[in-house]
CSV table of C-alpha atoms in Angstrom, one decimal:
chain,number,residue,atom,x,y,z
A,268,MET,CA,0.0,0.0,0.0
A,269,ALA,CA,1.3,3.4,-0.9
A,270,GLU,CA,2.5,5.6,1.9
A,271,ARG,CA,-0.2,8.1,3.0
A,272,THR,CA,0.6,11.7,2.1
A,273,ASP,CA,0.6,14.5,4.7
A,274,VAL,CA,-2.8,15.7,3.4
A,275,ASP,CA,-4.2,12.2,3.8
A,276,LEU,CA,-3.0,12.0,7.3
A,277,MET,CA,-4.3,15.5,8.2
A,278,LEU,CA,-7.7,14.6,6.8
A,279,ALA,CA,-7.8,11.4,8.7
A,280,PHE,CA,-6.8,13.3,11.8
A,281,GLN,CA,-9.6,15.8,11.3
A,282,LYS,CA,-12.0,12.8,11.2
A,283,GLY,CA,-10.7,11.7,14.6
A,284,ASP,CA,-7.9,9.3,13.7
A,285,GLU,CA,-5.3,9.9,16.4
A,286,SER,CA,-2.8,7.6,14.9
A,287,ALA,CA,-2.6,10.0,11.9
A,288,PHE,CA,-1.5,12.7,14.3
A,289,SER,CA,1.2,10.3,15.6
A,290,ALA,CA,2.3,9.7,12.1
A,291,LEU,CA,2.5,13.4,11.3
A,292,ILE,CA,4.6,14.0,14.5
A,293,GLU,CA,6.9,11.2,13.5
A,294,ARG,CA,7.3,12.5,10.0
A,295,HIS,CA,7.9,16.2,10.9
A,296,ARG,CA,9.4,16.2,14.4
A,297,ASN,CA,13.0,16.7,13.3
A,298,THR,CA,12.0,19.5,11.0
A,299,VAL,CA,10.2,21.3,13.7
A,300,VAL,CA,12.8,20.7,16.4
A,301,ASN,CA,15.6,21.9,14.0
A,302,LEU,CA,13.7,25.1,13.3
A,303,ALA,CA,13.0,25.6,17.0
A,304,TYR,CA,16.6,24.9,18.0
A,305,ARG,CA,18.1,27.3,15.6
A,306,TYR,CA,15.5,29.9,16.6
A,307,VAL,CA,15.9,29.8,20.4
A,308,GLY,CA,19.6,28.6,20.5
A,309,ASN,CA,19.3,25.9,23.2
A,310,ARG,CA,17.9,22.4,23.3
A,311,GLN,CA,15.6,22.5,26.2
A,312,ASP,CA,13.7,25.6,25.0
A,313,ALA,CA,13.7,24.2,21.5
A,314,GLU,CA,12.0,21.0,22.7
A,315,ASP,CA,9.4,23.0,24.7
A,316,LEU,CA,8.7,25.1,21.6
A,317,ALA,CA,8.4,22.1,19.3
A,318,GLN,CA,6.0,20.6,21.8
A,319,GLU,CA,4.0,23.8,21.7
A,320,ILE,CA,3.9,23.8,17.9
A,321,PHE,CA,2.5,20.3,17.8
A,322,ILE,CA,-0.1,21.2,20.4
A,323,LYS,CA,-1.2,24.1,18.2
A,324,VAL,CA,-1.3,21.7,15.2
A,325,TYR,CA,-3.6,19.4,17.3
A,326,ARG,CA,-5.9,22.2,18.3
A,327,ALA,CA,-6.0,23.9,14.9
A,328,ARG,CA,-6.6,20.7,12.9
A,329,ASP,CA,-10.1,21.7,12.0
A,330,ARG,CA,-8.8,24.9,10.4
A,331,TYR,CA,-6.5,23.1,8.0
A,332,GLN,CA,-7.7,23.2,4.4
A,333,PRO,CA,-6.5,20.4,2.1
A,334,ALA,CA,-5.9,23.0,-0.7
A,335,ALA,CA,-2.9,24.2,1.3
A,336,LYS,CA,0.4,22.3,1.2
A,337,PHE,CA,0.7,20.7,4.6
A,338,THR,CA,4.2,21.8,5.3
A,339,THR,CA,3.3,25.4,4.5
A,340,TRP,CA,0.5,25.2,7.0
A,341,LEU,CA,2.8,23.5,9.5
A,342,TYR,CA,5.4,26.3,9.1
A,343,ARG,CA,2.7,28.9,9.5
A,344,VAL,CA,1.6,27.3,12.8
A,345,ALA,CA,5.3,27.1,13.8
A,346,VAL,CA,5.9,30.7,13.0
A,347,ASN,CA,2.9,31.9,15.0
A,348,ALA,CA,3.8,29.6,17.9
A,349,SER,CA,7.4,30.9,17.9
A,350,LEU,CA,6.3,34.6,17.8
A,351,ASN,CA,3.8,33.9,20.7
A,352,GLU,CA,6.6,32.2,22.6
A,353,VAL,CA,8.7,35.2,22.4
A,354,ARG,CA,5.8,37.4,23.5
A,355,ASN,CA,5.3,35.1,26.5
A,356,ARG,CA,8.9,35.1,27.4
A,357,LYS,CA,8.9,38.8,27.9
A,358,HIS,CA,6.6,38.1,30.9
A,359,ARG,CA,8.9,35.4,32.1
A,360,PRO,CA,12.3,36.8,32.7
A,361,THR,CA,13.7,33.5,34.0
A,362,PHE,CA,13.1,31.8,30.6
A,363,ARG,CA,16.3,30.4,29.2
A,364,ALA,CA,16.2,32.6,26.2
A,365,ALA,CA,19.4,33.0,24.3
A,366,SER,CA,17.7,35.5,22.2
A,367,LEU,CA,16.8,37.8,25.0
A,368,HIS,CA,19.7,37.1,27.4
A,369,ALA,CA,22.6,36.3,25.1
A,370,ALA,CA,25.1,36.2,27.9
A,371,PRO,CA,25.9,34.6,30.1
A,372,ASP,CA,23.1,32.1,30.0
A,373,GLY,CA,22.8,32.0,26.3
A,374,GLU,CA,26.5,31.5,25.8
A,375,ALA,CA,26.5,28.6,28.2
A,376,ALA,CA,23.7,27.0,26.2
A,377,LEU,CA,25.7,27.2,22.9
A,378,PRO,CA,26.7,23.8,21.6
A,379,VAL,CA,30.3,23.1,20.9
A,380,VAL,CA,31.2,23.3,17.3
A,381,GLU,CA,32.7,20.1,16.1
A,382,ASP,CA,35.1,21.2,13.4
A,383,VAL,CA,36.7,18.0,12.2
A,384,ASP,CA,38.3,19.7,9.3
A,385,SER,CA,40.3,22.2,11.3
A,386,ALA,CA,43.9,21.9,10.6
A,387,SER,CA,45.0,23.6,13.8
A,388,PRO,CA,43.8,24.7,17.2
A,389,LEU,CA,43.9,28.3,15.9
A,390,GLU,CA,41.5,27.5,13.1
A,391,ALA,CA,39.3,25.6,15.6
A,392,LEU,CA,39.3,28.7,17.8
A,393,GLU,CA,38.4,30.9,14.9
A,394,GLN,CA,35.6,28.6,13.9
A,395,SER,CA,34.3,28.5,17.4
A,396,GLU,CA,34.4,32.3,17.6
A,397,LEU,CA,32.6,32.5,14.3
A,398,HIS,CA,30.0,30.2,15.6
A,399,ARG,CA,29.5,32.4,18.7
A,400,GLU,CA,29.3,35.5,16.7
A,401,VAL,CA,26.8,34.0,14.2
A,402,ARG,CA,24.6,32.8,17.1
A,403,ARG,CA,24.7,36.2,18.7
A,404,ALA,CA,23.9,37.9,15.4
A,405,VAL,CA,21.0,35.6,14.7
A,406,ASP,CA,19.7,36.0,18.3
A,407,ALA,CA,19.8,39.7,17.9
A,408,LEU,CA,17.6,39.7,14.8
A,409,PRO,CA,13.9,40.7,15.2
A,410,GLU,CA,11.9,37.5,15.4
A,411,ARG,CA,10.3,37.7,12.0
A,412,GLN,CA,13.6,38.3,10.3
A,413,ARG,CA,15.2,35.4,12.2
A,414,LEU,CA,12.4,33.0,11.3
A,415,ALA,CA,12.4,34.1,7.6
A,416,LEU,CA,16.2,33.7,7.4
A,417,LEU,CA,16.1,30.2,9.0
A,418,LEU,CA,13.2,29.0,7.0
A,419,ASN,CA,14.9,30.2,3.8
A,420,LYS,CA,18.4,28.9,4.6
A,421,PHE,CA,17.7,25.6,6.4
A,422,HIS,CA,14.3,24.6,5.2
A,423,GLY,CA,14.5,25.8,1.6
A,424,LEU,CA,11.4,27.9,1.6
A,425,SER,CA,11.1,30.0,-1.5
A,426,TYR,CA,10.0,33.6,-1.4
A,427,GLU,CA,6.6,32.5,-2.5
A,428,GLU,CA,6.3,29.9,0.3
A,429,LEU,CA,7.6,32.4,2.8
A,430,ALA,CA,5.0,34.9,1.7
A,431,GLU,CA,2.3,32.3,2.3
A,432,THR,CA,3.8,31.3,5.6
A,433,PHE,CA,4.1,34.9,7.0
A,434,GLU,CA,1.0,36.1,5.1
A,435,LEU,CA,3.1,38.8,3.4
A,436,SER,CA,3.7,39.9,-0.1
A,437,VAL,CA,6.7,38.5,-2.0
A,438,GLN,CA,8.1,42.0,-2.0
A,439,ALA,CA,7.8,42.2,1.7
A,440,VAL,CA,9.6,38.9,2.1
A,441,LYS,CA,12.4,40.0,-0.1
A,442,SER,CA,12.8,43.1,2.0
A,443,LEU,CA,12.6,41.0,5.3
A,444,LEU,CA,15.3,38.7,4.1
A,445,THR,CA,17.6,41.5,2.9
A,446,ARG,CA,17.3,43.3,6.2
A,447,ALA,CA,18.0,40.0,8.1
A,448,ARG,CA,21.2,39.4,6.0
A,449,GLN,CA,22.3,43.0,6.5
A,450,ASN,CA,21.9,42.8,10.2
A,451,VAL,CA,23.8,39.5,10.4
A,452,ARG,CA,26.5,40.9,8.2
A,453,ARG,CA,26.9,44.0,10.4
A,454,MET,CA,27.7,41.8,13.4
A,455,ILE,CA,29.8,39.1,11.8
A,456,GLU,CA,31.7,40.8,9.1
A,457,PRO,CA,34.9,41.2,11.1
A,458,HIS,CA,35.0,37.4,11.5
A,459,LEU,CA,34.4,36.6,7.9
A,460,ASN,CA,36.9,35.4,5.4
A,461,PRO,CA,35.0,35.9,2.1
A,462,ASN,CA,37.7,34.4,0.0
A,463,ALA,CA,37.5,31.1,1.9
A,464,ALA,CA,33.8,30.8,1.3
A,465,PRO,CA,32.6,29.3,-2.0
A,466,ALA,CA,29.0,29.9,-3.0
A,467,PRO,CA,26.6,27.8,-0.9
A,468,GLY,CA,24.7,26.7,-4.1
A,469,GLN,CA,22.0,24.8,-2.4
A,470,LYS,CA,20.0,24.9,0.8
A,471,GLU,CA,19.4,22.2,3.3
A,472,SER,CA,15.9,20.8,2.9
A,473,ALA,CA,15.1,19.9,6.5
B,46,MET,CA,21.5,48.3,-7.5
B,47,LYS,CA,19.1,47.7,-4.7
B,48,PRO,CA,20.3,45.4,-1.9
B,49,GLU,CA,17.1,43.4,-2.3
B,50,THR,CA,18.0,42.6,-5.9
B,51,LEU,CA,21.4,41.2,-5.1
B,52,SER,CA,19.9,39.2,-2.2
B,53,ALA,CA,17.3,37.8,-4.5
B,54,TYR,CA,20.0,37.0,-7.1
B,55,LEU,CA,21.8,35.0,-4.4
B,56,ASP,CA,18.6,33.1,-3.6
B,57,GLY,CA,18.0,32.4,-7.3
B,58,GLU,CA,14.7,34.3,-7.1
B,59,LEU,CA,15.1,36.5,-10.1
B,60,SER,CA,13.7,36.0,-13.5
B,61,PRO,CA,16.2,35.0,-16.2
B,62,GLU,CA,16.1,38.5,-17.6
B,63,GLU,CA,16.7,40.2,-14.2
B,64,ALA,CA,19.5,37.7,-13.4
B,65,ALA,CA,21.2,38.5,-16.7
B,66,ARG,CA,21.0,42.2,-15.9
B,67,VAL,CA,22.6,41.6,-12.5
B,68,GLU,CA,25.4,39.5,-14.1
B,69,GLN,CA,26.1,42.2,-16.5
B,70,ALA,CA,26.4,44.7,-13.7
B,71,LEU,CA,28.6,42.4,-11.8
B,72,ARG,CA,31.0,42.1,-14.7
B,73,ALA,CA,31.2,45.9,-15.0
B,74,ASP,CA,31.5,46.7,-11.3
B,75,PRO,CA,34.2,45.0,-9.1
B,76,ALA,CA,32.7,46.7,-6.0
B,77,LEU,CA,29.4,45.0,-6.7
B,78,GLU,CA,31.2,41.7,-7.2
B,79,ALA,CA,32.9,42.1,-3.8
B,80,GLU,CA,29.5,42.9,-2.3
B,81,LEU,CA,28.1,39.6,-3.7
B,82,THR,CA,31.1,37.7,-2.4
B,83,THR,CA,30.5,39.1,1.1
B,84,LEU,CA,26.8,38.2,1.0
B,85,ARG,CA,27.7,34.7,0.0
B,86,ALA,CA,30.1,34.5,2.9
B,87,VAL,CA,27.4,35.7,5.3
B,88,ASP,CA,25.1,33.0,4.0
B,89,ARG,CA,27.7,30.4,4.3
B,90,ALA,CA,28.6,31.5,7.8
B,91,LEU,CA,25.1,30.5,8.9
B,92,ASP,CA,26.0,26.9,8.2
B,93,VAL,CA,27.8,26.9,11.6
B,94,LEU,CA,24.4,26.9,13.3
B,95,PRO,CA,23.9,23.2,14.2
B,96,GLY,CA,20.6,21.4,14.0
B,97,CYS,CA,19.5,18.6,16.4
B,98,GLU,CA,17.5,15.4,16.6
B,99,ALA,CA,14.1,15.5,18.0
B,100,PRO,CA,13.7,13.7,21.4
B,101,ASP,CA,12.2,10.2,21.1
B,102,ASP,CA,9.4,10.9,23.5
B,103,LEU,CA,8.2,14.1,21.8
B,104,GLU,CA,4.8,12.6,21.0
B,105,GLN,CA,4.3,11.4,24.5
B,106,ARG,CA,5.2,14.9,25.8
B,107,VAL,CA,2.7,16.5,23.4
B,108,ARG,CA,-0.1,14.1,24.4
B,109,ALA,CA,0.7,14.5,28.1
B,110,ALA,CA,0.6,18.3,27.8
B,111,LEU,CA,-2.7,18.1,25.9
B,112,ALA,CA,-4.3,15.9,28.5
B,113,THR,CA,-3.1,18.1,31.4
B,114,ARG,CA,-4.3,21.3,29.7
B,115,ARG,CA,-7.7,19.7,28.9
B,116,ARG,CA,-8.1,18.8,32.6
B,117,GLY,CA,-7.0,22.3,33.6
B,118,ARG,CA,-9.5,23.9,31.3
B,119,LEU,CA,-12.3,21.8,32.5
B,120,ILE,CA,-11.6,22.7,36.1
B,121,MET,CA,-11.5,26.4,35.0
B,122,LEU,CA,-14.7,26.0,33.1
B,123,VAL,CA,-16.5,24.4,36.0
B,124,SER,CA,-15.2,27.1,38.4
B,125,ALA,CA,-16.2,29.8,36.0
B,126,ALA,CA,-19.7,28.3,35.7
B,127,ALA,CA,-20.0,28.0,39.5
B,128,ALA,CA,-18.9,31.6,40.0
B,129,ALA,CA,-21.4,32.8,37.4
B,130,ALA,CA,-24.2,30.8,39.1
B,131,ALA,CA,-23.2,32.3,42.5
B,132,ILE,CA,-23.3,35.8,41.1
B,133,LEU,CA,-26.7,35.1,39.5
B,134,VAL,CA,-28.1,33.8,42.7
B,135,ALA,CA,-26.8,36.8,44.6
B,136,VAL,CA,-28.3,39.2,42.1
B,137,LEU,CA,-31.7,37.5,42.3
B,138,LEU,CA,-31.7,37.5,46.0
B,139,THR,CA,-30.7,41.2,46.1
B,140,GLN,CA,-33.4,42.1,43.6
B,141,GLY,CA,-36.0,40.1,45.6
B,142,GLY,CA,-35.1,41.9,48.8
B,143,ALA,CA,-35.1,45.3,47.0
B,144,GLU,CA,-38.5,44.8,45.5
B,145,GLN,CA,-39.9,44.2,49.0
B,146,THR,CA,-38.4,47.4,50.2
B,147,GLY,CA,-39.5,49.6,47.3
B,148,GLY,CA,-36.9,49.0,44.6
B,149,LEU,CA,-33.2,49.4,44.2
B,150,PRO,CA,-31.7,52.8,44.7
B,151,GLU,CA,-31.0,54.5,41.4
B,152,VAL,CA,-27.5,54.1,40.2
B,153,PRO,CA,-26.0,56.3,37.5
B,154,VAL,CA,-25.3,54.1,34.5
B,155,ALA,CA,-22.8,55.0,31.8
B,156,THR,CA,-24.7,55.5,28.6
B,157,GLU,CA,-21.8,54.8,26.4
B,158,TYR,CA,-18.9,52.5,27.0
B,159,GLU,CA,-16.3,51.7,24.5
B,160,TRP,CA,-15.3,48.1,24.9
B,161,GLU,CA,-12.0,47.1,23.3
B,162,PHE,CA,-10.9,43.5,23.0
B,163,ASP,CA,-7.7,43.0,24.9
B,164,GLU,CA,-6.1,39.8,23.8
B,165,ASP,CA,-3.5,39.8,26.6
B,166,LEU,CA,-6.1,40.3,29.3
B,167,TYR,CA,-8.3,37.7,27.6
B,168,GLN,CA,-5.5,35.1,27.7
B,169,CYS,CA,-4.3,36.2,31.2
B,170,MET,CA,-7.8,35.6,32.6
B,171,GLY,CA,-7.9,32.2,30.9
B,172,LEU,CA,-10.9,33.2,28.9
B,173,ASP,CA,-9.3,31.8,25.7
B,174,ALA,CA,-8.8,28.5,27.5
B,175,ILE,CA,-12.5,28.5,28.6
B,176,GLU,CA,-13.6,29.2,25.1
B,177,GLU,CA,-11.5,26.3,23.8
B,178,ALA,CA,-12.8,24.0,26.5
B,179,VAL,CA,-16.3,24.9,25.7
B,180,LEU,CA,-15.7,24.3,22.0
B,181,GLU,CA,-14.0,21.0,22.7
B,182,GLU,CA,-16.8,19.8,25.1
B,183,LEU,CA,-19.3,20.7,22.5
B,184,GLY,CA,-17.9,18.0,20.3
B,185,THR,CA,-14.9,19.4,18.4
B,186,THR,CA,-12.7,16.6,19.9
């Protein structure tokens, strides 16, 4: 039997098939956790946020229309949950938010960069500094810029898909991404070595 | 050239005609070429942000949180209903007593009141949860 599509699963879930919801979580949990992890910068908050996103999917199931691509709808739910999470954080100063309290808590939460290609401790150090600066720069972005940048870079969303996800025009998405890149650039430029960086060519798809 | 255009070029989001125009401009302008190289380096630098695997028990956590919140909402719903009933009884009793003593004293009533929906307050008071609980109990789950 052919594997059920996301839309099939979502329609079954709307009719009360709980196992379809389990299958959707299984299928998309790494995508959601990856987005959340890069968004908040530490694992524990990322897992909490991913949990919240799937709770929203559960509760919003009746609003899903099969005409929409499931992943676009999922990303829209994820974006709204992520933006709400930030709003809630502002009322919870103890939240382990790298984005709001980059140091010292956020710094401690940063994962170690495993740079197996480093030829020397100096290069490893430079790489680890670059990682810290990139994390800081991404954390400092306004939330919508950060989400748009991550969805474009790591989840391969086109401008059209981003426009649908954020409910913006393509032109507004273009501007959002440009501002995001300019802001990141401003913070990390001293740590860049443009000549060592070939064009990325393609984006990671999950 | 607008920064948006170069950024869209980097993302492969321009039409073939627009891309050709950008490439022509890049050949003619070393400063623009350098700008594109920097933009590419910024994009590549983002690769240092690691991803991570989802925890194995994510589904159990989601289902446990859903069950806990559903119970919480039901308790809140019952409490709200009980409070509303108590207020109603109190009002009825007061009115009954007032009628016997010749009516309630006249209280000035605002003739116009602009009511604005405050989502924060709504959520803070748990009214969104009550609304969801009511909808769920009415058969949406």
